[in-house]
mmCIF file of C-alpha atoms in Angstrom:
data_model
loop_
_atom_site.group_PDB
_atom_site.id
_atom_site.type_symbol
_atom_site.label_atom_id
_atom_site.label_comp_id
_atom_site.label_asym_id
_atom_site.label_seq_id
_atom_site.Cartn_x
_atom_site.Cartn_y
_atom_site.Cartn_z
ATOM 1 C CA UNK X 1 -24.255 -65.149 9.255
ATOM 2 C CA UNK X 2 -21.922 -65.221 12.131
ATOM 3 C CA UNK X 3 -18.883 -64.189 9.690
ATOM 4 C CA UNK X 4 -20.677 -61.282 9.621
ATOM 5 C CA UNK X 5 -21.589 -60.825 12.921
ATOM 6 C CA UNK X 6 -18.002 -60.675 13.316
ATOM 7 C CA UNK X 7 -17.112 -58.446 10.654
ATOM 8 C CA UNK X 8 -19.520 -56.045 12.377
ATOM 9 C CA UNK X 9 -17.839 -56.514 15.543
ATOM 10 C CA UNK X 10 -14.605 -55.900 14.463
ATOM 11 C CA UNK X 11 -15.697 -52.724 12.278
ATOM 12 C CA UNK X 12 -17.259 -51.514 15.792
ATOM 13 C CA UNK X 13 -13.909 -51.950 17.820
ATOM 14 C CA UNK X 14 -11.789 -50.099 14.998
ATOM 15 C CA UNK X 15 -14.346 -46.766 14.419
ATOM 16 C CA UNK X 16 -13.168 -45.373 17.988
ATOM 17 C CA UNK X 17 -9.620 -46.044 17.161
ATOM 18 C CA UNK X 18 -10.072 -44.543 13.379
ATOM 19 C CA UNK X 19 -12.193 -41.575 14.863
ATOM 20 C CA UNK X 20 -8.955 -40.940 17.414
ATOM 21 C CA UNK X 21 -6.757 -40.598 14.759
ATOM 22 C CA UNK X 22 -8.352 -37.454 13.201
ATOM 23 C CA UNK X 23 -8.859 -35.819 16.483
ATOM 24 C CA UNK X 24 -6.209 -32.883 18.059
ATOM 25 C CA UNK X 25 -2.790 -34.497 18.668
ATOM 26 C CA UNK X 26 -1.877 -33.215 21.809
ATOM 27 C CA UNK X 27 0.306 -35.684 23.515
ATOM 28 C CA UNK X 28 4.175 -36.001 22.980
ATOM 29 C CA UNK X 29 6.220 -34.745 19.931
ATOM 30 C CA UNK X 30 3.841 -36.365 16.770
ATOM 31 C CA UNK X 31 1.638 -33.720 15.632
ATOM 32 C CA UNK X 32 3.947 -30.813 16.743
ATOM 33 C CA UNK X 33 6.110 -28.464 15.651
ATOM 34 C CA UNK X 34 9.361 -26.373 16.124
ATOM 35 C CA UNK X 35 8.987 -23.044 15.004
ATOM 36 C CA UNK X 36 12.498 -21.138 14.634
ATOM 37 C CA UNK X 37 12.618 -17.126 13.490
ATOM 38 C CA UNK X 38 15.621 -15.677 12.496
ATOM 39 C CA UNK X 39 14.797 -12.025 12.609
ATOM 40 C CA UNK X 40 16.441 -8.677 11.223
ATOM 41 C CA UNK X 41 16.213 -5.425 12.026
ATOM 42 C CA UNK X 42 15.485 -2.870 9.168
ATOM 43 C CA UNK X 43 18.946 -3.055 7.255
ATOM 44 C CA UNK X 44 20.403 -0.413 5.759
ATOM 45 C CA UNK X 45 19.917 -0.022 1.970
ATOM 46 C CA UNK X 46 20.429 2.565 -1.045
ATOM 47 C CA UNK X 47 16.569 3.555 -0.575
ATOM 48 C CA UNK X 48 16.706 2.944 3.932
ATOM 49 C CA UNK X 49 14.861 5.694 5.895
ATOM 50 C CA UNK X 50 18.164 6.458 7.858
ATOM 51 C CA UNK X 51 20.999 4.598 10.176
ATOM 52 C CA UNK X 52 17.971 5.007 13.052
ATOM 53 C CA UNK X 53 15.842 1.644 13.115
ATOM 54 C CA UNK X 54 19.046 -1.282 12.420
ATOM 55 C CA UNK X 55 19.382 -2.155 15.866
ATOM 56 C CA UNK X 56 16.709 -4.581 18.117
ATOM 57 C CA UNK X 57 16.859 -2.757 21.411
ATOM 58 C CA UNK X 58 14.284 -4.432 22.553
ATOM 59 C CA UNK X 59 12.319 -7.279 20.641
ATOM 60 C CA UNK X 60 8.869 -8.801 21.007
ATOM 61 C CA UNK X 61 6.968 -11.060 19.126
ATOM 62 C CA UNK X 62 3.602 -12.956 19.166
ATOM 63 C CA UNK X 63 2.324 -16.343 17.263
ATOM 64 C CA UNK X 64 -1.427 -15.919 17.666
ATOM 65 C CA UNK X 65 -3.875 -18.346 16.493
ATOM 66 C CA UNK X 66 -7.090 -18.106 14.486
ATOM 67 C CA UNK X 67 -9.122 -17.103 17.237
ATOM 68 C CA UNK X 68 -6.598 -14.235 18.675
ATOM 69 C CA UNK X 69 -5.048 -16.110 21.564
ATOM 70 C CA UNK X 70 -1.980 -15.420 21.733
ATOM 71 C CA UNK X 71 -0.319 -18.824 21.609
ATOM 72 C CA UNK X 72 3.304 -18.180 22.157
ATOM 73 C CA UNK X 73 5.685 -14.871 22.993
ATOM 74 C CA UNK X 74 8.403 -13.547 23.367
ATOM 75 C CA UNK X 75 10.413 -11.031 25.124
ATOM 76 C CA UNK X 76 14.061 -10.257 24.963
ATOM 77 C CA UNK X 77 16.065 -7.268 24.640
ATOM 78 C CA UNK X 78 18.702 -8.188 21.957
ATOM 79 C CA UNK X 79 20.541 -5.156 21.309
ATOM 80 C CA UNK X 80 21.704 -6.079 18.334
ATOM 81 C CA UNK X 81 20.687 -6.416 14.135
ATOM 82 C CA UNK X 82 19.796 -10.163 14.132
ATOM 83 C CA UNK X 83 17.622 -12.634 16.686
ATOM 84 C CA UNK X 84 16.937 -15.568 16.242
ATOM 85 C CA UNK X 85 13.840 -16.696 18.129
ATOM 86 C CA UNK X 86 12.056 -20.367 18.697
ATOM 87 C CA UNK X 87 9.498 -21.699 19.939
ATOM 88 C CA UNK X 88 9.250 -25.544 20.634
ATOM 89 C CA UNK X 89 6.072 -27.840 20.760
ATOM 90 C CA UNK X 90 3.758 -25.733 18.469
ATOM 91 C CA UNK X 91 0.400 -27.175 17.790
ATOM 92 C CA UNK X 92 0.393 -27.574 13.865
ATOM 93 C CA UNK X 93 -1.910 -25.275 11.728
ATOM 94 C CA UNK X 94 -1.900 -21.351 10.590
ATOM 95 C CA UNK X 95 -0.735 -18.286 12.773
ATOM 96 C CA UNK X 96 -0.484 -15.055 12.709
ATOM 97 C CA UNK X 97 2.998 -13.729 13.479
ATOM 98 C CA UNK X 98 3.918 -10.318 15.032
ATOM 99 C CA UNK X 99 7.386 -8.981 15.889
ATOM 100 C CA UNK X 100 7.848 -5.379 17.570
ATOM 101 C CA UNK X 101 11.205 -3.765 18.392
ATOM 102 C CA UNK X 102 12.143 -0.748 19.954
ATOM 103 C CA UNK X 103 8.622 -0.381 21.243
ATOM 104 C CA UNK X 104 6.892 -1.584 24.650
ATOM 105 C CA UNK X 105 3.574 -0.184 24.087
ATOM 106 C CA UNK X 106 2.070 -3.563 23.789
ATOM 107 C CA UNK X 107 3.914 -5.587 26.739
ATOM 108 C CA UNK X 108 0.780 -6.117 28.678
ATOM 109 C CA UNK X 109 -0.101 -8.938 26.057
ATOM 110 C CA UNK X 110 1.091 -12.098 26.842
ATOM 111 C CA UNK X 111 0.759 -16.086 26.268
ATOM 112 C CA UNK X 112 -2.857 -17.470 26.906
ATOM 113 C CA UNK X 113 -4.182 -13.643 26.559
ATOM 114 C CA UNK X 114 -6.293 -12.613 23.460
ATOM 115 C CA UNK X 115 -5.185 -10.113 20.908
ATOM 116 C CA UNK X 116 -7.540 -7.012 20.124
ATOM 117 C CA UNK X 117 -8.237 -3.744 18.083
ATOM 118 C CA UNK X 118 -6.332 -1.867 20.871
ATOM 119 C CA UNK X 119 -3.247 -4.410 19.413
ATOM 120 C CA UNK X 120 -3.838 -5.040 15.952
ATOM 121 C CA UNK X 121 -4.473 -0.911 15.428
ATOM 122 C CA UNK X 122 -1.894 0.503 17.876
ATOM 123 C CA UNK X 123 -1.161 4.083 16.743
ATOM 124 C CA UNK X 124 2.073 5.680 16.766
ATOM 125 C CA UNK X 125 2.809 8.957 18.713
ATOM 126 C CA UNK X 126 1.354 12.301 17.169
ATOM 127 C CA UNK X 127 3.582 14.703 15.967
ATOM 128 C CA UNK X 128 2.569 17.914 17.567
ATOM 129 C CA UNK X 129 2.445 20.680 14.582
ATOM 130 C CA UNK X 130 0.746 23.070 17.504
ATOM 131 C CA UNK X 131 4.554 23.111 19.530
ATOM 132 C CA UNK X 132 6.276 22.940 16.042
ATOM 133 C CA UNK X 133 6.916 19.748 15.250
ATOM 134 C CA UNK X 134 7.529 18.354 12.099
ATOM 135 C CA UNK X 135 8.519 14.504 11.855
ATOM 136 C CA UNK X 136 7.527 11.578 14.676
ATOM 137 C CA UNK X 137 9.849 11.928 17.786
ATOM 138 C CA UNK X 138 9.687 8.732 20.194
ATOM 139 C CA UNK X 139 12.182 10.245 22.837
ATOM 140 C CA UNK X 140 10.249 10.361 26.283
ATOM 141 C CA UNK X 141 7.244 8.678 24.834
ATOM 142 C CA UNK X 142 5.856 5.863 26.926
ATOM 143 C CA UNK X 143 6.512 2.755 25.522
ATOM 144 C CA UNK X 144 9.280 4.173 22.856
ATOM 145 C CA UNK X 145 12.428 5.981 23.608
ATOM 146 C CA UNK X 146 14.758 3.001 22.629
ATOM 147 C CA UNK X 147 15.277 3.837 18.785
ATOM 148 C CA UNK X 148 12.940 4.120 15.660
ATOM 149 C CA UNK X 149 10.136 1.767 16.346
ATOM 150 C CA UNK X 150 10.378 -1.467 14.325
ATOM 151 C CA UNK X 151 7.673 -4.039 13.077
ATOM 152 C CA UNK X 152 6.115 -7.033 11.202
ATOM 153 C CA UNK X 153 2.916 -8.939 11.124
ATOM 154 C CA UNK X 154 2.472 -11.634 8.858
ATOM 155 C CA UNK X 155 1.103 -15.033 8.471
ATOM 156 C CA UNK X 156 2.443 -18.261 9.199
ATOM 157 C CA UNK X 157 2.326 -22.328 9.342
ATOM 158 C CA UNK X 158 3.720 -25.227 11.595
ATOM 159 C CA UNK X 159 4.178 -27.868 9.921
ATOM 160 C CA UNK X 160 5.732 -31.035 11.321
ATOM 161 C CA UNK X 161 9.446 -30.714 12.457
ATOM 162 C CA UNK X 162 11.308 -27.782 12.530
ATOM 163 C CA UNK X 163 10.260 -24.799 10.739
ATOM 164 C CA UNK X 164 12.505 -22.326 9.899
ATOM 165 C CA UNK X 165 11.157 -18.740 8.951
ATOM 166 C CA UNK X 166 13.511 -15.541 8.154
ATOM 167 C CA UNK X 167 11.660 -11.712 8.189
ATOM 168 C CA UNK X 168 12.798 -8.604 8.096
ATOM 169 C CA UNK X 169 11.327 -5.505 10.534
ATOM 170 C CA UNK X 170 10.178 -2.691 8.641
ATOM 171 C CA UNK X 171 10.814 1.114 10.090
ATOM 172 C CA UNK X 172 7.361 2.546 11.139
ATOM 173 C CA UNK X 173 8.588 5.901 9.686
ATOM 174 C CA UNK X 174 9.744 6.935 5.939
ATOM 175 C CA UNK X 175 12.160 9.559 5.407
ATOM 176 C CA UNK X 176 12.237 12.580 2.524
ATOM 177 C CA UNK X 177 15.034 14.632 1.807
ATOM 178 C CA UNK X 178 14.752 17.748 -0.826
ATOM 179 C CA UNK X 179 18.508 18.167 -2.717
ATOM 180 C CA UNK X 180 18.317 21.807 -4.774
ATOM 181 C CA UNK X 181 20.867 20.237 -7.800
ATOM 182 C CA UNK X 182 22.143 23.905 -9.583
ATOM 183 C CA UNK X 183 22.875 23.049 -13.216
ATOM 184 C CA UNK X 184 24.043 26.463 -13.991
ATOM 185 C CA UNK X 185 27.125 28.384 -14.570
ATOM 186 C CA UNK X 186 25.344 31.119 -11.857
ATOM 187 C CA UNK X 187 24.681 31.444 -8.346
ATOM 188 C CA UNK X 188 21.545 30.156 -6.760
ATOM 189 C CA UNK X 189 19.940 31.859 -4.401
ATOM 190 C CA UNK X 190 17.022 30.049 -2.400
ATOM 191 C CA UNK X 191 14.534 31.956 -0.881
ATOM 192 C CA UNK X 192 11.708 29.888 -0.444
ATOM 193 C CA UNK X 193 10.780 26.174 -0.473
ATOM 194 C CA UNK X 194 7.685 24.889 0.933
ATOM 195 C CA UNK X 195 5.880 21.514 0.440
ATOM 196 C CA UNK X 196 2.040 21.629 0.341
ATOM 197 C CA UNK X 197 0.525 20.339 4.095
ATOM 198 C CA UNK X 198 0.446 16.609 3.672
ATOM 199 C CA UNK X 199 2.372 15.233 6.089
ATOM 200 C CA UNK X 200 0.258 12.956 8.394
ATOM 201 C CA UNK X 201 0.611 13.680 12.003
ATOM 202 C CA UNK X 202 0.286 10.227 12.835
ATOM 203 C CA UNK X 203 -0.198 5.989 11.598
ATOM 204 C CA UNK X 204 -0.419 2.761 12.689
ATOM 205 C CA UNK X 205 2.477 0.662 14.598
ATOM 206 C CA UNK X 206 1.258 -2.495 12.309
ATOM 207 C CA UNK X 207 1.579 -1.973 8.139
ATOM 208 C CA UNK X 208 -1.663 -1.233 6.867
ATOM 209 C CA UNK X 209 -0.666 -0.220 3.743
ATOM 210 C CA UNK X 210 -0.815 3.633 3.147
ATOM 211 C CA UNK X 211 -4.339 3.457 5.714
ATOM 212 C CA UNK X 212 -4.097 6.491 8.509
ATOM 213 C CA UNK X 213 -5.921 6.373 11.652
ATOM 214 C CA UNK X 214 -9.433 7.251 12.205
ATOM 215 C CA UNK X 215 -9.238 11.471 13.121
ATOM 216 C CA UNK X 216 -5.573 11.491 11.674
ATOM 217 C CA UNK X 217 -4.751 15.285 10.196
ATOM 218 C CA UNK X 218 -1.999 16.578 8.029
ATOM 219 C CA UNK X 219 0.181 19.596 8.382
ATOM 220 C CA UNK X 220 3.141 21.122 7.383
ATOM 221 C CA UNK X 221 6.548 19.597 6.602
ATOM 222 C CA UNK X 222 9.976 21.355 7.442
ATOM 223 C CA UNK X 223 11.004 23.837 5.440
ATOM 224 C CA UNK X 224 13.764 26.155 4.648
ATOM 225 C CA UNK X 225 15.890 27.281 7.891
ATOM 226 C CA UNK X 226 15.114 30.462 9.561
ATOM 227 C CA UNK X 227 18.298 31.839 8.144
ATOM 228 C CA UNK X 228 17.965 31.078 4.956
ATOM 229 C CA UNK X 229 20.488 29.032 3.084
ATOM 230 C CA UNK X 230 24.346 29.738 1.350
ATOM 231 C CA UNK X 231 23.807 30.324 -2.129
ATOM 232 C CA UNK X 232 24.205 27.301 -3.860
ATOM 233 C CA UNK X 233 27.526 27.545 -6.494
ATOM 234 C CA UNK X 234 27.175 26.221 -10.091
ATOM 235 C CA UNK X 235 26.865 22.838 -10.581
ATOM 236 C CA UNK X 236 26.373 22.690 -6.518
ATOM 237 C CA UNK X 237 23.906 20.957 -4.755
ATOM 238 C CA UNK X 238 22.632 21.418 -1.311
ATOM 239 C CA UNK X 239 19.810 19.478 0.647
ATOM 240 C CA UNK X 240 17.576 21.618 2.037
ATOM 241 C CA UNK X 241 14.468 19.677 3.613
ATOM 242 C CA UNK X 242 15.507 16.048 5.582
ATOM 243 C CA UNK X 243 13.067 14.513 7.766
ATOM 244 C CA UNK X 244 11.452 11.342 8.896
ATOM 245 C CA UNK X 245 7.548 11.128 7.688
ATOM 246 C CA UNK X 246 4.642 8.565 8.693
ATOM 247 C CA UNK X 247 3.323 6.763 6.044
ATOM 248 C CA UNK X 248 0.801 8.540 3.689
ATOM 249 C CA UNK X 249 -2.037 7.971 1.823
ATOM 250 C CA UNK X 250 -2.436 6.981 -1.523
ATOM 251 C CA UNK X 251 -4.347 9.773 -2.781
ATOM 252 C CA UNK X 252 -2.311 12.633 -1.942
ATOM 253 C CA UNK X 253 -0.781 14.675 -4.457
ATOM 254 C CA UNK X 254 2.297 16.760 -3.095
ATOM 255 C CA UNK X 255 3.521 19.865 -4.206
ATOM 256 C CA UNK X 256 5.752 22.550 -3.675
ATOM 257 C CA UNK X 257 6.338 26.082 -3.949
ATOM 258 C CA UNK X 258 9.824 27.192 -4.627
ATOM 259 C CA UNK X 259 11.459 30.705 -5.430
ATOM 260 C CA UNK X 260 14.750 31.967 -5.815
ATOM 261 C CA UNK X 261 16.946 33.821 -7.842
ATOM 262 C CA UNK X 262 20.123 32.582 -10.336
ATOM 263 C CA UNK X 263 23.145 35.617 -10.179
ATOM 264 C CA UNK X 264 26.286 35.663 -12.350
ATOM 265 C CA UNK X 265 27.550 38.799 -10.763
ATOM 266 C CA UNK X 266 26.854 40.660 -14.000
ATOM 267 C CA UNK X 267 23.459 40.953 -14.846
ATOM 268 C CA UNK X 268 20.373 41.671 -13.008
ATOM 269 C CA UNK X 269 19.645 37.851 -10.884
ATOM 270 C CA UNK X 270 16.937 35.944 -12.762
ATOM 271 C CA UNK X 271 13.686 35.171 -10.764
ATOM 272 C CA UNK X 272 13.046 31.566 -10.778
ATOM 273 C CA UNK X 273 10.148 29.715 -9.744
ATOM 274 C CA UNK X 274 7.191 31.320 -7.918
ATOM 275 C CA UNK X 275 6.145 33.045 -4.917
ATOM 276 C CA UNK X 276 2.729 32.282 -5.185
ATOM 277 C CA UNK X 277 1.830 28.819 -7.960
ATOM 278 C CA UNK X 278 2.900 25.725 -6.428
ATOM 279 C CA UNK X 279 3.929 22.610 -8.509
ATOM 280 C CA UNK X 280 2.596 19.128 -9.057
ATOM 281 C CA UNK X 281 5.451 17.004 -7.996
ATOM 282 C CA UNK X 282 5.740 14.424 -11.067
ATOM 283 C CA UNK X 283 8.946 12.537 -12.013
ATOM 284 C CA UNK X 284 9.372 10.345 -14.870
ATOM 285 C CA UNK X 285 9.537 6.477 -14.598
ATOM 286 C CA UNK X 286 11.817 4.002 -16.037
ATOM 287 C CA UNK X 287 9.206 3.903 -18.902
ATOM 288 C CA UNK X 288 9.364 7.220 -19.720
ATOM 289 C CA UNK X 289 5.951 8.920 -18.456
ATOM 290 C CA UNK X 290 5.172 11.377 -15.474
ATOM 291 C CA UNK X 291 4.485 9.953 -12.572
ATOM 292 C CA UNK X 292 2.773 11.756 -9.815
ATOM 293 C CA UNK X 293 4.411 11.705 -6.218
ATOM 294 C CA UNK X 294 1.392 10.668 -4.359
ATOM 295 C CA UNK X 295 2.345 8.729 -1.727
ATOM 296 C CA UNK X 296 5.506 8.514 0.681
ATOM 297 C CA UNK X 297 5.896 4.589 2.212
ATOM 298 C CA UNK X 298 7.501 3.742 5.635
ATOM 299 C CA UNK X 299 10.901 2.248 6.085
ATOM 300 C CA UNK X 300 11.758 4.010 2.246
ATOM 301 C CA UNK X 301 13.714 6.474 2.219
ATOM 302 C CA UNK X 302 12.570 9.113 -0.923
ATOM 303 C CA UNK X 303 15.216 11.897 -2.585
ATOM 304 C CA UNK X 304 13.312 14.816 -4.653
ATOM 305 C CA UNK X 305 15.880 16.585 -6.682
ATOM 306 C CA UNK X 306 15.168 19.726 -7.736
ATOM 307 C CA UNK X 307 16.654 20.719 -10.986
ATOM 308 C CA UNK X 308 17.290 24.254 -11.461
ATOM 309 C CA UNK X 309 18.844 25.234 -15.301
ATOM 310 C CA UNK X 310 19.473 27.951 -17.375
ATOM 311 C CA UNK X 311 18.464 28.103 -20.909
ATOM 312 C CA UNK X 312 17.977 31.130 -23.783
ATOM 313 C CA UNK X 313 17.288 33.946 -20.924
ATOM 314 C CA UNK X 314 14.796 31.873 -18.379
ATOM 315 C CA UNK X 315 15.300 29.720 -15.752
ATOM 316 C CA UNK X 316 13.569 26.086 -15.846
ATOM 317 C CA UNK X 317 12.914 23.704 -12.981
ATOM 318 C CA UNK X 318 12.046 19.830 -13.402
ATOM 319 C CA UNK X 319 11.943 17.183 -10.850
ATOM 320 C CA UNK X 320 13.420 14.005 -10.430
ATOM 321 C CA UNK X 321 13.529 11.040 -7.465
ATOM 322 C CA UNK X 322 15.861 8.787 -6.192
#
């Protein structure tokens, strides 16, 4: 009997200890974490929305835990295509990581402060279609004005020792450019190019994945220049529409309505396209079948050729993308 009196003592005296163990490790290194975050600005590829958007003019970024405090941050103004960022002493667990550049628009939140809707669904600037705008401009807007706006939001876990995580910003803007390709032995003459009205006048800072605001509207994209165009020579191209885009939806279908005229010099020109029937833009995959261009993405950059030929006594037009 008193073997097992002692036995229960003992037991008693090691619970607290046991029960310790399991309990937040807050005190010195054990139970912590380095967290280091080698970050890139959007680099330039064969499908990049543009040469804007490379460089980190200024760079912000936020490990927030499950409850939206905002855990760590960071502010630094790099001025350059790579940062690497750290943060020492990191309770272990999951995060949510955010990383802004070339935007200050969210600089009022800061360690110990709680993230919101106002944060997590930032909007970018609207483009005005009223004064004649037609892409996202973010010179003289407050909080932008320091380059194409640059983000990521992601999530994340510290694990014991150092852990060492690499992501790339993504441009908050796309970019389309329409090439006229003139697979003719004729002149082309371009008269008129217009892409139906689906070009969102504005999106969200944070990837949502092709979701607009709440209110957002479309409206027109740029189109051919007051002056018209040069005529296009044979087997000439020319690229007549370049712009930067928000992010669209996924259910739009665009298309276009194109006219012009082919002219050897001889004959009467040849009347191609339409003034009045627009076209489904389709293009064909690497699998063969028609594919409808529905949706434009940020930080891609998207070329519609336009292929104008000649055969029997008609003109034909198809469509391909790069």
């Amino acid at each position: 009997m008193k073997i097992f009196r002692i036995f229960q003592a003992l037991a008693a005296l090691l619970l607290p200890a046991v029960s310790c163990s399991r309990g937040p490790l807050d005190s010195g290194t054990e139970g912590r974490g380095e967290l280091r975050i080698d970050i890139s600005g959007a680099l330039p590829s064969v499908r990049a929305a543009g040469d804007d958007g490379e460089l980190m003019n200024s760079l912000r970024v936020w490990a927030v835990s499950g409850d939206g405090t905002i855990y760590r941050h960071a502010s630094l103004d790099p001025g350059d295509i790579r940062q690497t960022v750290t943060f020492e002493d990191m309770l272990l667990g999951d995060y949510t990581l955010y990383a802004l550049a070339n935007c200050t628009a969210l600089d009022a939140y800061v360690e110990d402060g709680k993230i919101d809707a106002a944060f997590t669904d930032a909007t970018l600037p609207e483009v005005d279609f009223d004064a004649g705008e037609f892409e996202p401009s973010f010179a003289g807007k407050e909080g932008y004005g320091r380059g194409m706006p640059l983000s990521y939001s992601g999530p994340l876990h510290v694990a014991p020792g150092t852990n060492n995580v690499s992501i790339s910003l993504l441009r908050v803007c796309g970019r389309i450019d329409i090439v006229v390709r003139n697979h003719t032995d004729r002149e082309l003459v371009l008269t008129e190019m217009e892409l139906s009205e689906d070009n969102p006048d504005s999106g969200f800072l944070f990837f949502k994945d092709h979701t607009l605001p709440d209110g957002a509207a479309y409206g027109q994209f740029s189109s051919l220049p007051a002056d018209g165009l040069s005529p296009i020579g044979p087997s000439e191209e020319e690229t007549v529409i370049s712009q930067y885009l928000y992010e669209t939806a996924h259910d739009k279908q665009l298309t276009m309505r194109i006219f012009g005229q082919l002219d050897n010099g001889i004959d009467e020109p040849k009347d191609f396209g339409s003034r009045t029937d627009e076209y489904k833009l389709t293009y064909i995959d690497s699998y063969g079948n028609p594919v409808p261009l529905s949706d434009l993405c940020r930080n891609e950059r998207l070329t519609l050729a336009v292929n104008v030929y000649w055969t029997g006594d008609e003109a034909r037009l198809d469509f391909s993308v790069a």
